[in-house]
Short mmCIF file of N, CA and C in Angstrom, two decimals:
data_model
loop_
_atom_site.label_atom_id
_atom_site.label_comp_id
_atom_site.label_asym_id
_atom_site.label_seq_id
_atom_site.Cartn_x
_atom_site.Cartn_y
_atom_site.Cartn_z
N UNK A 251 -8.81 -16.68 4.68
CA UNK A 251 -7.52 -16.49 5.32
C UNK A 251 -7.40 -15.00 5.66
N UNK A 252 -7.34 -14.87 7.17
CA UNK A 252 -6.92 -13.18 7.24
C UNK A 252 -5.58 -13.10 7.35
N UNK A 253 -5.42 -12.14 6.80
CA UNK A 253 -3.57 -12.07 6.79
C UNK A 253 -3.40 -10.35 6.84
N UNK A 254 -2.10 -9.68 7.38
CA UNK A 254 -1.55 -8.36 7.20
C UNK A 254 -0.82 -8.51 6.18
N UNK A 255 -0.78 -7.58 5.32
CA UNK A 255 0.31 -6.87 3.70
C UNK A 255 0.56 -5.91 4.55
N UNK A 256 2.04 -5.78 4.38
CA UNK A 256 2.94 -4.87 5.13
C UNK A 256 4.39 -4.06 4.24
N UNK A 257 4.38 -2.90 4.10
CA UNK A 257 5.17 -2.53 3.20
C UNK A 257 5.89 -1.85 4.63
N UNK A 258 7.71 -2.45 4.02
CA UNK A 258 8.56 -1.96 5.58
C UNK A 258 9.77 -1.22 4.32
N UNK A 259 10.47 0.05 4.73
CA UNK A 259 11.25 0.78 4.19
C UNK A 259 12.53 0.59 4.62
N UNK A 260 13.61 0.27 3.95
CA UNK A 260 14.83 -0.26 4.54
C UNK A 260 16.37 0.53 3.24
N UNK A 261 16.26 2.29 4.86
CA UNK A 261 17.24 3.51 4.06
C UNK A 261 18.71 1.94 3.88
N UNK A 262 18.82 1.37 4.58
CA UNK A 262 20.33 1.56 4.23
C UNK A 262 20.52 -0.21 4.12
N UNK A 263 19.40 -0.86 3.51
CA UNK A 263 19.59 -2.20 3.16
C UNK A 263 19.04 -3.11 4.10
N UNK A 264 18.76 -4.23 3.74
CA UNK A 264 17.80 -5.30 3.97
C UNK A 264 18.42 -6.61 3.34
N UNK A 265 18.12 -7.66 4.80
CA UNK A 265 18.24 -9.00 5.06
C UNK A 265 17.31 -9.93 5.24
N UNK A 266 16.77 -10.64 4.14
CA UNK A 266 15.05 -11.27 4.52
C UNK A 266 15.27 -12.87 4.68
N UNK A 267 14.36 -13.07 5.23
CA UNK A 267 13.71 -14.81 5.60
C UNK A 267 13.49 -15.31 4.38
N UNK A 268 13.08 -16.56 4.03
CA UNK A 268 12.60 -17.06 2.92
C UNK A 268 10.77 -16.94 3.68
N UNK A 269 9.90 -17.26 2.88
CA UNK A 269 8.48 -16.61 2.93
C UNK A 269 8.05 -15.69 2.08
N UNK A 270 6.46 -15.52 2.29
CA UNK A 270 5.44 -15.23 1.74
C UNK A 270 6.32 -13.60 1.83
N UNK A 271 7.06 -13.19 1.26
CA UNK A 271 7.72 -11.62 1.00
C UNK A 271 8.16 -11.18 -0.20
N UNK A 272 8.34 -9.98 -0.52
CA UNK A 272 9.33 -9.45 -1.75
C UNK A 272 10.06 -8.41 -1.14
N UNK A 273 11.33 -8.47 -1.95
CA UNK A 273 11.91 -7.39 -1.37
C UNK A 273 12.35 -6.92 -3.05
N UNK A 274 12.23 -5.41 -2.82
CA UNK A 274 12.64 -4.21 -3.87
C UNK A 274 13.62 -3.54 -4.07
N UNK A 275 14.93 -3.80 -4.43
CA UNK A 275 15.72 -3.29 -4.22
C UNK A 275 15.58 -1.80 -5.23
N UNK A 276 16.11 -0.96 -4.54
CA UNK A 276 15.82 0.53 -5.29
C UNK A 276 16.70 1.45 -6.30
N UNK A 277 17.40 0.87 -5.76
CA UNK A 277 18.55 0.95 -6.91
C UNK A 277 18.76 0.48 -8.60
N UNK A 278 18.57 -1.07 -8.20
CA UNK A 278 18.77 -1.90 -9.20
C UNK A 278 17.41 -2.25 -9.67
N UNK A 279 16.45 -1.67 -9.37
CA UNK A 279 15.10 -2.03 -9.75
C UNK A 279 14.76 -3.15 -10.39
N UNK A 280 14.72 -3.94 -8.91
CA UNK A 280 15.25 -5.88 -8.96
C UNK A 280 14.06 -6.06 -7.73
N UNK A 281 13.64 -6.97 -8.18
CA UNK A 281 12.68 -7.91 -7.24
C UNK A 281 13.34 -9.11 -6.68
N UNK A 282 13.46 -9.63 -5.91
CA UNK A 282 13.50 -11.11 -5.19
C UNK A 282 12.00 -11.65 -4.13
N UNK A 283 11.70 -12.32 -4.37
CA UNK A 283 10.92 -13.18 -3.75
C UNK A 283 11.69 -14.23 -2.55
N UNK A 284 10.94 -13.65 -1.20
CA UNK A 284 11.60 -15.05 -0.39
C UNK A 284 13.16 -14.35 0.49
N UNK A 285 13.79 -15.47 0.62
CA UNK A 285 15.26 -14.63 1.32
C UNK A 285 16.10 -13.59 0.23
N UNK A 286 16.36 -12.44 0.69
CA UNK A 286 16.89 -11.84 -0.30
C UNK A 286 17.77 -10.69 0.74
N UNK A 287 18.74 -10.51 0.19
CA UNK A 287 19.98 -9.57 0.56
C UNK A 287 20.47 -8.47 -0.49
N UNK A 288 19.86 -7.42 0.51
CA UNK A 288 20.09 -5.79 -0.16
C UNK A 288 20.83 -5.17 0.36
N UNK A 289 21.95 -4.13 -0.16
CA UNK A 289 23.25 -3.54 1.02
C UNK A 289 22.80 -2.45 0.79
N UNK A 290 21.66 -1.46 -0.22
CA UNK A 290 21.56 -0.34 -0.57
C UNK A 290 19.90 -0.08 -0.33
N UNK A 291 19.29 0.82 -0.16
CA UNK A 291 17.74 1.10 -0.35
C UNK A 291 17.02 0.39 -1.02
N UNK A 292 16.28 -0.61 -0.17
CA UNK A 292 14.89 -1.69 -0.82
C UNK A 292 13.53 -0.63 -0.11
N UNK A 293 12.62 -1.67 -0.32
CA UNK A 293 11.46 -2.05 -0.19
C UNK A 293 11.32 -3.39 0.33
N UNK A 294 10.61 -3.85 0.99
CA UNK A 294 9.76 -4.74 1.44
C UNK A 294 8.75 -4.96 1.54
N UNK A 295 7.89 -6.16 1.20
CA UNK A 295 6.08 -6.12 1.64
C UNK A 295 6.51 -7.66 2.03
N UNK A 296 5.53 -7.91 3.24
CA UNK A 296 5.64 -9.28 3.79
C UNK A 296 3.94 -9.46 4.00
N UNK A 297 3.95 -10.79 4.24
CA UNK A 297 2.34 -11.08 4.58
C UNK A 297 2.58 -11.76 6.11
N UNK A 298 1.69 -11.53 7.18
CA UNK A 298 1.87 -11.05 8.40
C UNK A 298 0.42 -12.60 8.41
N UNK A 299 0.26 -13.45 9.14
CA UNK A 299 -0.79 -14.08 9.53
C UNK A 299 -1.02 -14.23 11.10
N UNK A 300 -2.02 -14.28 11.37
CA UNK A 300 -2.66 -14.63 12.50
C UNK A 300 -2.97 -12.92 13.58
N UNK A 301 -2.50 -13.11 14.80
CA UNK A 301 -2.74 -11.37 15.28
C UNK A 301 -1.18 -10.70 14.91
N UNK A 302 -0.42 -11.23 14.06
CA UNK A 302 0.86 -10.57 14.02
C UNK A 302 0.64 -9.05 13.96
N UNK A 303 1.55 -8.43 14.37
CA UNK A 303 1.68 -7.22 14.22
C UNK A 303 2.86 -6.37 12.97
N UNK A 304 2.87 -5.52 12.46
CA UNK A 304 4.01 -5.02 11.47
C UNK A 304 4.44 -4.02 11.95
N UNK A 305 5.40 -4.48 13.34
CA UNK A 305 5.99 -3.33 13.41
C UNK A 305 6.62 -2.43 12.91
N UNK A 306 6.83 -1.16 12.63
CA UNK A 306 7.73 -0.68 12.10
C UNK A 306 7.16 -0.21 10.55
N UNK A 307 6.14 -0.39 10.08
CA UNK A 307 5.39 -0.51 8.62
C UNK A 307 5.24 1.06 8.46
N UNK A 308 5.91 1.40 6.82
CA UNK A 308 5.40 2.28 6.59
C UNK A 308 3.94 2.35 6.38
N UNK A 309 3.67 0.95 5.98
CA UNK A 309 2.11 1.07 5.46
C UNK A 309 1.49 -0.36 5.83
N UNK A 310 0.64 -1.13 6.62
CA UNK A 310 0.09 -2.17 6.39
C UNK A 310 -1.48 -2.20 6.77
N UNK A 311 -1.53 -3.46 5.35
CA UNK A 311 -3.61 -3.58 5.89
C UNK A 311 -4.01 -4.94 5.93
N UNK A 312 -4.79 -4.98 6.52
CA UNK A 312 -5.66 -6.42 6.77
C UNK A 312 -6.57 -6.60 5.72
N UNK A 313 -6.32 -8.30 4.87
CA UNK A 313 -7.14 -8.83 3.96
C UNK A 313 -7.31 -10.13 4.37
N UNK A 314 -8.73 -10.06 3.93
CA UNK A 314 -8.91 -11.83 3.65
C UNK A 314 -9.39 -11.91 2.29
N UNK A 315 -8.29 -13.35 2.10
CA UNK A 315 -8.52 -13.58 1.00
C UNK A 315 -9.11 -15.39 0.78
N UNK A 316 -9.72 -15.42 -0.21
CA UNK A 316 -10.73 -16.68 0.17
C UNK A 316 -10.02 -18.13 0.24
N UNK A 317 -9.95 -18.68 0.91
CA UNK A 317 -9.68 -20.20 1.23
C UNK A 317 -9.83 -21.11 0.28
N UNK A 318 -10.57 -21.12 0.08
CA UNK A 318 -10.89 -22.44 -1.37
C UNK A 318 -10.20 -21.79 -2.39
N UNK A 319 -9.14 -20.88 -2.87
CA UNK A 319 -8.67 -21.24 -4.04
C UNK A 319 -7.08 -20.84 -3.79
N UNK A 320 -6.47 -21.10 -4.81
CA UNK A 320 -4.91 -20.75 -4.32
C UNK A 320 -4.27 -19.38 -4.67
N UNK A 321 -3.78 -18.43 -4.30
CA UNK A 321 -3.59 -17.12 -4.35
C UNK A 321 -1.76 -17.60 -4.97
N UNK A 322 -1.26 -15.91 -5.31
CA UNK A 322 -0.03 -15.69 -6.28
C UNK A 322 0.05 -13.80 -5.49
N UNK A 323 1.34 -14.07 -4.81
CA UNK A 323 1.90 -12.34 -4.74
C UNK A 323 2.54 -12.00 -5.80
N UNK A 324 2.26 -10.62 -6.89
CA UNK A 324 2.90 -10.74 -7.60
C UNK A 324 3.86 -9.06 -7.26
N UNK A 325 4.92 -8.91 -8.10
CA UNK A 325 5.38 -7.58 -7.92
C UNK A 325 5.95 -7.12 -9.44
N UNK A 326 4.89 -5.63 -9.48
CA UNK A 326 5.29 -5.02 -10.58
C UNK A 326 5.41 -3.80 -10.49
N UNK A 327 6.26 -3.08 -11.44
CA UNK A 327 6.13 -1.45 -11.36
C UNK A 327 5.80 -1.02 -12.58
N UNK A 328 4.85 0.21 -12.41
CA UNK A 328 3.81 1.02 -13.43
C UNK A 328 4.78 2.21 -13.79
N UNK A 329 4.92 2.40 -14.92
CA UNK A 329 5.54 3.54 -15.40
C UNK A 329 4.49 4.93 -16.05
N UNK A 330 4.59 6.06 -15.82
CA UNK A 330 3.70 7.25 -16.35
C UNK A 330 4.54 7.91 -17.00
N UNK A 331 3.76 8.45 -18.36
CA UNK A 331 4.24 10.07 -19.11
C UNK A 331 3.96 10.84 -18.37
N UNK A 332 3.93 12.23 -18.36
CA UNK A 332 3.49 12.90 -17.74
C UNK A 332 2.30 13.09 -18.29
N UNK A 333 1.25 13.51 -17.40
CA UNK A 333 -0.28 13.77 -17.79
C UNK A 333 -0.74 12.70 -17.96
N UNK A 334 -0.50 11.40 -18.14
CA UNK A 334 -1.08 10.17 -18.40
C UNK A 334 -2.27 9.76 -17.57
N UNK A 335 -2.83 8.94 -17.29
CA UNK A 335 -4.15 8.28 -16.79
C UNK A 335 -4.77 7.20 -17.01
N UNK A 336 -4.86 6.49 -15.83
CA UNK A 336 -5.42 5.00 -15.65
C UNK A 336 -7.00 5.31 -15.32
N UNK A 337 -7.61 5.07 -16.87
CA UNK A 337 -8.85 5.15 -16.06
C UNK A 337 -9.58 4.23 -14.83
N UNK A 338 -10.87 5.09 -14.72
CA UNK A 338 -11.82 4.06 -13.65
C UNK A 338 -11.72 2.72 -13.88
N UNK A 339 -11.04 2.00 -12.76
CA UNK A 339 -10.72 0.76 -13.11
C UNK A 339 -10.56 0.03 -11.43
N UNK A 340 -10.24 -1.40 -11.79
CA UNK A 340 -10.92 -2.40 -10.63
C UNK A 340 -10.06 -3.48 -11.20
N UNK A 341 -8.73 -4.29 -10.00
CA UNK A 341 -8.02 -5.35 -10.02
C UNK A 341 -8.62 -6.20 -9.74
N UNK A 342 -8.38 -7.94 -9.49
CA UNK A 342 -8.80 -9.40 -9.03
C UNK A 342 -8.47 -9.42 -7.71
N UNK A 343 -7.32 -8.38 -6.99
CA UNK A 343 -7.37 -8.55 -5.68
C UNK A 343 -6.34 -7.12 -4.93
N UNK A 344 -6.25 -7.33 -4.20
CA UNK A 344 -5.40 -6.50 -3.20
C UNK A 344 -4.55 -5.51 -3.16
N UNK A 345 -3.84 -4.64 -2.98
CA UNK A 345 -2.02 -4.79 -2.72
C UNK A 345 -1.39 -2.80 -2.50
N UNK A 346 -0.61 -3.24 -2.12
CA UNK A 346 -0.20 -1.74 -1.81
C UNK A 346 0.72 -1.22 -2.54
N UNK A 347 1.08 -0.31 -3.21
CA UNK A 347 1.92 0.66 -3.87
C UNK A 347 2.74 1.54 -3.00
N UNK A 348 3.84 1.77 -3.76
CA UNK A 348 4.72 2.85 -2.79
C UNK A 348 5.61 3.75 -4.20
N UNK A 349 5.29 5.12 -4.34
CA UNK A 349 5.66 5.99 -5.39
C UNK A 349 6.92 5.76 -5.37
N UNK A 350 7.85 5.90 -6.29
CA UNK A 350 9.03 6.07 -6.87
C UNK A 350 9.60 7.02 -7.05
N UNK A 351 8.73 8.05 -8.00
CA UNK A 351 9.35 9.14 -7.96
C UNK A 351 7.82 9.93 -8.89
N UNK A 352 7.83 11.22 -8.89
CA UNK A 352 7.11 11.88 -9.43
C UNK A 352 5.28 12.22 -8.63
N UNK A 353 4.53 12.24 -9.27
CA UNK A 353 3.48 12.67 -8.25
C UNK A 353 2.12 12.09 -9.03
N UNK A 354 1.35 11.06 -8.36
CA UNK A 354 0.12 10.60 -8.91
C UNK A 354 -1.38 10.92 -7.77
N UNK A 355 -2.23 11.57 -8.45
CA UNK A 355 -3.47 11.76 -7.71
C UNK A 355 -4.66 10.58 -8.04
N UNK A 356 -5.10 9.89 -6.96
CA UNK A 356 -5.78 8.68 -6.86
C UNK A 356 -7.12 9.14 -6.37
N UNK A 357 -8.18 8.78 -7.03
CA UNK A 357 -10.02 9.10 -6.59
C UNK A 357 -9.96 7.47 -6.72
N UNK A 358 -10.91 6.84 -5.04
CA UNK A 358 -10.57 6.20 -5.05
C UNK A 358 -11.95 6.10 -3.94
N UNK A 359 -13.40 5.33 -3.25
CA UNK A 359 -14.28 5.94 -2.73
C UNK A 359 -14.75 7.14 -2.17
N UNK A 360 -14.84 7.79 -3.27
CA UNK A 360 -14.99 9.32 -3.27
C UNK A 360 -14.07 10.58 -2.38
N UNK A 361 -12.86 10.08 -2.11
CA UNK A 361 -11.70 10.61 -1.70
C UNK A 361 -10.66 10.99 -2.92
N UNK A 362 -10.58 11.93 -2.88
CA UNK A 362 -8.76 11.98 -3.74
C UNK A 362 -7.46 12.71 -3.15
N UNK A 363 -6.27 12.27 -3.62
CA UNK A 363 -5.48 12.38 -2.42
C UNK A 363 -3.95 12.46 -3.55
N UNK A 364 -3.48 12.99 -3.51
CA UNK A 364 -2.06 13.28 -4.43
C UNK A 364 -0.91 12.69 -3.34
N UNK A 365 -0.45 11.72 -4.22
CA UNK A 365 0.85 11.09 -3.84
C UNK A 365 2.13 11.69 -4.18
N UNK A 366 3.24 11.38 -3.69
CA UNK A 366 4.32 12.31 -3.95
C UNK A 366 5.34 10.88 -3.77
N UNK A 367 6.51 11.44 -4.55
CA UNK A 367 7.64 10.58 -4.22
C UNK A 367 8.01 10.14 -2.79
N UNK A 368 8.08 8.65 -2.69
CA UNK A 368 7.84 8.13 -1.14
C UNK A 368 6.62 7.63 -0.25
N UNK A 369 5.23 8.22 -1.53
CA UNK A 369 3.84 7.68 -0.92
C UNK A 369 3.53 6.53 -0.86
N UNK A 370 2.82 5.71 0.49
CA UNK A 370 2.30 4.89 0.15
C UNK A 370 0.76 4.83 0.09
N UNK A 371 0.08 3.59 -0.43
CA UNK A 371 -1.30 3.86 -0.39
C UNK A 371 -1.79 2.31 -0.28
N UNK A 372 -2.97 2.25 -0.12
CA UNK A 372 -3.50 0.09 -0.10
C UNK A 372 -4.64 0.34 -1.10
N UNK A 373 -5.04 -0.63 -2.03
CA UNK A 373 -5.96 -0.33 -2.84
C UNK A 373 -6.49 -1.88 -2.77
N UNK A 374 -7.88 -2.04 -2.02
CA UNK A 374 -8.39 -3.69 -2.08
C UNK A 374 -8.63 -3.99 -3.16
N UNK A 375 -8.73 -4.10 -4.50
CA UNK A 375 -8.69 -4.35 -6.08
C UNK A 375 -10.00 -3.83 -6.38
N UNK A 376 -11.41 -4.98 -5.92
CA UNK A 376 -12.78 -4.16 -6.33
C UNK A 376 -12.64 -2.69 -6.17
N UNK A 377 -12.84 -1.78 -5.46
CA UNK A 377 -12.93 -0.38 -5.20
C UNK A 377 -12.25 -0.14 -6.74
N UNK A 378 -13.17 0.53 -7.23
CA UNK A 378 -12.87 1.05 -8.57
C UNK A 378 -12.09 2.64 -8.64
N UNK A 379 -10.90 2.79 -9.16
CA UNK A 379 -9.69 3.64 -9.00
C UNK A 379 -9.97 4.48 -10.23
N UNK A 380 -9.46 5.63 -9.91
CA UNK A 380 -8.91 6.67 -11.23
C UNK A 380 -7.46 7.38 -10.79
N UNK A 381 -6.97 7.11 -11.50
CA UNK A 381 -5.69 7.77 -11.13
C UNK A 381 -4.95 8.91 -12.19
N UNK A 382 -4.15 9.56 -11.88
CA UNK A 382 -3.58 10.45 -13.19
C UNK A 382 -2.52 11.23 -12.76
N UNK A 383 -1.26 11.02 -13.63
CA UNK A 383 0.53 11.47 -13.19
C UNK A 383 0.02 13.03 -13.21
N UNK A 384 1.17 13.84 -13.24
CA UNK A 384 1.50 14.97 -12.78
C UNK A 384 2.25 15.18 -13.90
N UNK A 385 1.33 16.28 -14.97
CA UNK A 385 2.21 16.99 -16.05
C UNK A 385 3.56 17.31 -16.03
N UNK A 386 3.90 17.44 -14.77
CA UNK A 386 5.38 18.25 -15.07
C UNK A 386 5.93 16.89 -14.73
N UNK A 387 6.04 16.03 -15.17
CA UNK A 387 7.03 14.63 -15.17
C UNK A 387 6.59 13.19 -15.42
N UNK A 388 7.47 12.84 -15.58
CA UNK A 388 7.31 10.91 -15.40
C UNK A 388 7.16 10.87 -14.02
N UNK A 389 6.31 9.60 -13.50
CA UNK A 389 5.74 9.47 -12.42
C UNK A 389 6.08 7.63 -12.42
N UNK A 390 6.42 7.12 -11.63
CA UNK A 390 6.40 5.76 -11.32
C UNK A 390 5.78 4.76 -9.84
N UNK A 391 5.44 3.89 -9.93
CA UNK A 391 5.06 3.28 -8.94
C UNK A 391 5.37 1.85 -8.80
N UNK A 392 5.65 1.20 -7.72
CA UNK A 392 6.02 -0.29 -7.55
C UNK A 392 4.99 -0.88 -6.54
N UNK A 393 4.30 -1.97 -6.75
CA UNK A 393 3.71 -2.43 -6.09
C UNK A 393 3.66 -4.20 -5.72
N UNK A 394 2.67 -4.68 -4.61
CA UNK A 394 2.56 -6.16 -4.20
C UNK A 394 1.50 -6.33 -4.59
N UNK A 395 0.82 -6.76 -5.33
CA UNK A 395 -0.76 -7.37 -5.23
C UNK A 395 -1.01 -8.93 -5.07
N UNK A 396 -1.90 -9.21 -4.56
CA UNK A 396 -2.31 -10.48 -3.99
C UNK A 396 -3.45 -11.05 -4.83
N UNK A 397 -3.08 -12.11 -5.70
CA UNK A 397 -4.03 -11.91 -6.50
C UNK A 397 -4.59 -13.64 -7.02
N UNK A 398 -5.63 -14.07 -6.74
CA UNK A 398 -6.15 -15.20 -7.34
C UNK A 398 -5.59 -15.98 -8.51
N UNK A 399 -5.14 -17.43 -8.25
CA UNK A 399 -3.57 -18.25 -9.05
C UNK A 399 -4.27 -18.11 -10.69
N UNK A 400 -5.51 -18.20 -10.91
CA UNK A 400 -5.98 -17.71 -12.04
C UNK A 400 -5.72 -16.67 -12.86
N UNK A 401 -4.88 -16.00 -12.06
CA UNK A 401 -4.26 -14.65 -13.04
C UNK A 401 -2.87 -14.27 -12.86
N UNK A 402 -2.27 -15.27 -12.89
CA UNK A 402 -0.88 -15.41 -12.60
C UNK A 402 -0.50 -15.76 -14.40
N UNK A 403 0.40 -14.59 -14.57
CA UNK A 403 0.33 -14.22 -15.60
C UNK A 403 -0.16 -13.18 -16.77
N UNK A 404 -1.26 -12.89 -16.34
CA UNK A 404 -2.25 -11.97 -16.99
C UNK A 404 -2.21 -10.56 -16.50
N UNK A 405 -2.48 -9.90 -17.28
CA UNK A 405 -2.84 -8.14 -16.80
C UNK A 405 -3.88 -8.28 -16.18
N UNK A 406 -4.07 -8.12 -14.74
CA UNK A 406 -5.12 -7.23 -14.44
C UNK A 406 -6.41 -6.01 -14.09
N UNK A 407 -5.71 -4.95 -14.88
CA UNK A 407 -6.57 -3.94 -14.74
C UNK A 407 -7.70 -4.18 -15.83
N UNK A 408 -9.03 -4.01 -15.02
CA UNK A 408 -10.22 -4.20 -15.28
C UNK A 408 -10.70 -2.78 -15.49
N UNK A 409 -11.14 -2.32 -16.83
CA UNK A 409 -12.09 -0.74 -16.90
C UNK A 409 -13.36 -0.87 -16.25
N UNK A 410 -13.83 0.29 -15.51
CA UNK A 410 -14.99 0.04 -14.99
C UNK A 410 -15.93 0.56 -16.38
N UNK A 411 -15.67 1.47 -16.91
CA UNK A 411 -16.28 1.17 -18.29
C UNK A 411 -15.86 0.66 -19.39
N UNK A 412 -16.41 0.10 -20.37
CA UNK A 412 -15.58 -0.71 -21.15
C UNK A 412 -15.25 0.05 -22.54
N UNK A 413 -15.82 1.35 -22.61
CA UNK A 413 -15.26 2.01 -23.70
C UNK A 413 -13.74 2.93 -22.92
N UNK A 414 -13.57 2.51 -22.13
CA UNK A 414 -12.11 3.10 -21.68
C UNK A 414 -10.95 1.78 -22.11
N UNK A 415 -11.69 1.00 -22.00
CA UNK A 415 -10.12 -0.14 -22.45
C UNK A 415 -10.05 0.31 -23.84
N UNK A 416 -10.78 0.78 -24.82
CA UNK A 416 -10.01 1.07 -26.06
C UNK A 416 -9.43 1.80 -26.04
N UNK A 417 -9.08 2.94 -25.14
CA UNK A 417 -8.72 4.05 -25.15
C UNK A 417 -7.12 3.55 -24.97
N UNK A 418 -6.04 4.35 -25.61
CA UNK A 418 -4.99 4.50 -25.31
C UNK A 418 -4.55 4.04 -23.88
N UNK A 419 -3.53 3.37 -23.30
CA UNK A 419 -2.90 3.10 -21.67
C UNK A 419 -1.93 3.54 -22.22
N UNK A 420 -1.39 4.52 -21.60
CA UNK A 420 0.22 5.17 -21.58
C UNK A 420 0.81 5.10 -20.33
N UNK A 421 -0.15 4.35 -19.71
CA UNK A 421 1.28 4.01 -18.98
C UNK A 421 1.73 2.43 -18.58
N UNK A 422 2.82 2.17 -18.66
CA UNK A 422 3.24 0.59 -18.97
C UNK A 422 3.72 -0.21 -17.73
N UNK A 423 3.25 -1.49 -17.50
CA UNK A 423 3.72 -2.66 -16.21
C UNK A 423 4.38 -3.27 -16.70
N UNK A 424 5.44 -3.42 -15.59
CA UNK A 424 6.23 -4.52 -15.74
C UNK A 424 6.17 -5.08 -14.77
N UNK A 425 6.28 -6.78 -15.18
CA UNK A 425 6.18 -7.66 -13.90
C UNK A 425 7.76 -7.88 -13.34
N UNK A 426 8.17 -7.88 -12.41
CA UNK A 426 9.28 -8.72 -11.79
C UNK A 426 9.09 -9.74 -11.67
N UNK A 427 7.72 -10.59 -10.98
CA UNK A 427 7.87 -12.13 -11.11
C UNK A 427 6.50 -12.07 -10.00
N UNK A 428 6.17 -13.16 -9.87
CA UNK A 428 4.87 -13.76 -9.38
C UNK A 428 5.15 -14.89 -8.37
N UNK A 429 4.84 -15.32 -7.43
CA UNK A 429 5.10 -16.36 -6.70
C UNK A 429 3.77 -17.07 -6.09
N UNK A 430 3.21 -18.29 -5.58
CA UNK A 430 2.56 -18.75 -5.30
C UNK A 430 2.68 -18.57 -4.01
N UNK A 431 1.37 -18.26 -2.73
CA UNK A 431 1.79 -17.94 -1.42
C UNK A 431 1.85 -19.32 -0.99
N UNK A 432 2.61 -19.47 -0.17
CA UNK A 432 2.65 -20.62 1.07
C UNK A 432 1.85 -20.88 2.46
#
């Protein structure tokens, strides 16, 4: 299935369809799945099929994701100490992030690139990530990932080495909720 993930920014509130979407409200740091009504600063990510276009996207990318099995959008936000760090690591699938507040630097195929409050970025899950907040604060992030119905439910961050999963994670996910795509 090729499809567009599309993250759309909405300053002064948002009115959605029912569908393959989430919307973020920013305020109330509230997820809805599907039709949802925001009067104050959301987020949005929608999934776009066929040659659709996303107009208007702060950020969108093209995935395919495989046919024979059933996929789950889920939406969660990552919380950082300051100085904290996700090591070298690798998701089950997809999805784009958009900063919250504070500042995270991502090495990511031999690029690194410092995010700032308001960044967005697309991370296809394999591509193995390092990421790490910004001493002088808490750092947060909210994201969509697209992710195989087999892990609906489950943490996905995968260490690319495996003496890093013993290591301390300081920084903590929370899910808003998971939905099955249509």
């Amino acid at each position: 299935m090729h499809i567009l993930l599309a993250l759309h920014e909405h300053p002064v509130g948002v009115t959605s369809e029912p569908g393959n979407r989430v919307v973020y409200d920013l305020v109330a740091d509230a997820a809805t799945f599907g039709a949802a009504s925001v009067a104050g600063p959301a987020l949005s990510w929608e999934l776009l099929t066929g040659a659709a276009e996303a107009a208007g996207a702060a950020l969108a990318a093209r995935v395919d994701l495989d046919d024979s099995q059933p996929w789950v959008m889920r939406c969660d936000r990552v919380d950082f100490p300051p100085g904290a760090v996700a090591y070298r690591h690798v998701h089950p699938g997809p999805g784009i992030r958009r900063l919250l507040f504070g500042e995270l630097t991502i090495t990511t195929g031999g690029a690194t690139t410092t995010y700032r409050t308001g960044g967005a970025w697309f991370e296809s899950g394999p591509e193995p990530v390092y990421a790490e907040s910004s001493a002088a604060g808490e750092t947060a992030f909210v994201r969509v990932l697209l992710l195989p119905a087999e892990w609906a439910g489950k943490r996905t961050i995968r260490y690319t080495d495996p003496t890093d999963a013993d290591r301390p994670a300081r920084q903590r996910a929370r899910v808003f909720g998971e939905e099955p795509l249509s």
